[in-house]
Short mmCIF file of C-alpha atoms in Angstrom, two decimals:
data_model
loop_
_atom_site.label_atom_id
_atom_site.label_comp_id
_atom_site.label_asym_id
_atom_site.label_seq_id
_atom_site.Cartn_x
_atom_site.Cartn_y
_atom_site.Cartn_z
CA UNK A 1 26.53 -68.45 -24.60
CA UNK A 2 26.03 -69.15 -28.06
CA UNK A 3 22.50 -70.41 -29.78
CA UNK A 4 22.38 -72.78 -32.74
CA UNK A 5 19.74 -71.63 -35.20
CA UNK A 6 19.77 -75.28 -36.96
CA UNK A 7 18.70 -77.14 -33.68
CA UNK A 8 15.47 -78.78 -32.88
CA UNK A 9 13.67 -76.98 -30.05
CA UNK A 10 11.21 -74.33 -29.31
CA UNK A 11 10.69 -71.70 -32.15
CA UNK A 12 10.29 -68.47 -30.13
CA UNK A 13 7.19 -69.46 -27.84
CA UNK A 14 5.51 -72.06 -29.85
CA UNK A 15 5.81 -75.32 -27.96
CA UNK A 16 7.18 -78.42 -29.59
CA UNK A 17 9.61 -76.65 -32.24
CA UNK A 18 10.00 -76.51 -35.86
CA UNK A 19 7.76 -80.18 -35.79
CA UNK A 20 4.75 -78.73 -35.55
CA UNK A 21 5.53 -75.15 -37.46
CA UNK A 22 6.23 -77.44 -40.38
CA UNK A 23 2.71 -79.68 -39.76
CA UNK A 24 1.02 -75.89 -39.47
CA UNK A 25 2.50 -75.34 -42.61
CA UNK A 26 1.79 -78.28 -44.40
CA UNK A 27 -1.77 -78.76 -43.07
CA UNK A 28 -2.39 -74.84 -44.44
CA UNK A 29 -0.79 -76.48 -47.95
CA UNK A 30 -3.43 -79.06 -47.60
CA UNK A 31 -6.45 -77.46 -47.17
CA UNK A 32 -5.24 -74.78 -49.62
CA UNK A 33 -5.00 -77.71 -52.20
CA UNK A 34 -8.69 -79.19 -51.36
CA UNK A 35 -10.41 -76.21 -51.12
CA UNK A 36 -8.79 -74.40 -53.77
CA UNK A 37 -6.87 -76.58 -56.18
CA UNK A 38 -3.47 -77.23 -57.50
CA UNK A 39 -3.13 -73.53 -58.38
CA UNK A 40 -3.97 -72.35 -54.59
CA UNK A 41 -1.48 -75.00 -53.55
CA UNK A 42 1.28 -73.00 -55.66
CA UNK A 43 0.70 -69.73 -53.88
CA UNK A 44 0.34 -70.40 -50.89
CA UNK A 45 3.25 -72.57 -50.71
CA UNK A 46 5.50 -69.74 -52.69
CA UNK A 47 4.32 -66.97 -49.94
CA UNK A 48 5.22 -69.20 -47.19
CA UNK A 49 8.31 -69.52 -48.65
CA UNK A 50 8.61 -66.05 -49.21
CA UNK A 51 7.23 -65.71 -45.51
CA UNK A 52 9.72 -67.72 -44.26
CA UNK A 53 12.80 -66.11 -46.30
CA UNK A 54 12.06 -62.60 -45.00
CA UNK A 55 11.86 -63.88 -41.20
CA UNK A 56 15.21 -65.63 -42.04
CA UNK A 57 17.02 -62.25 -43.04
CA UNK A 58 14.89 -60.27 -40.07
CA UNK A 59 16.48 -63.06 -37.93
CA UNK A 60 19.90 -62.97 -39.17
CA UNK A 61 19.64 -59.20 -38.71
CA UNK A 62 20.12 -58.53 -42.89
CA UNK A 63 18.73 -56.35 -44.99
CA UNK A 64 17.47 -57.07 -48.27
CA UNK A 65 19.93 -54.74 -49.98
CA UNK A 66 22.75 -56.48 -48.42
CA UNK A 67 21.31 -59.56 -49.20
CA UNK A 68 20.93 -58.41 -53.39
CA UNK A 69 24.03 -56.96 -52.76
CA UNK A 70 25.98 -60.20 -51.88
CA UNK A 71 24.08 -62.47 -53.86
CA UNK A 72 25.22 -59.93 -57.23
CA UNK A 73 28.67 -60.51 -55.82
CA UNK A 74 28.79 -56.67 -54.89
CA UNK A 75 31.46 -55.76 -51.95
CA UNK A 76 31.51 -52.53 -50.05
#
């Protein structure tokens, strides 16, 4: 049995899937640009992304060195 990353469903054991991750996300974007302005808004969208980059690799079972690695076009 295979499982499709890509497909809409339950992330892990949050109910309702990537839907309401992504209104988590944006309502923490939100209130990070009321509270705290259009700079706050910047960072705390770039460390979710960065968030959400290093749970893609821990996911995908890659390393960050073999990710640099293959992104500098470096075989072993």
């Amino acid at each position: 049995m295979t499982r499709r990353v890509d497909g809409p469903g339950p992330v892990g054991n949050v109910p309702g899937g990537r839907g309401v991750v992504g209104a988590a996300a944006g309502m923490a974007l939100g209130f990070a640009g009321w509270f705290g302005g259009f700079g706050a808004f910047l960072v705390v969208g770039a460390l979710g992304a960065l968030g959400w980059f290093a749970g893609h690799l821990a996911d995908r079972g890659t390393a960050l060195r073999e990710f640099l690695d293959e992104l500098a076009g470096r075989r072993r």
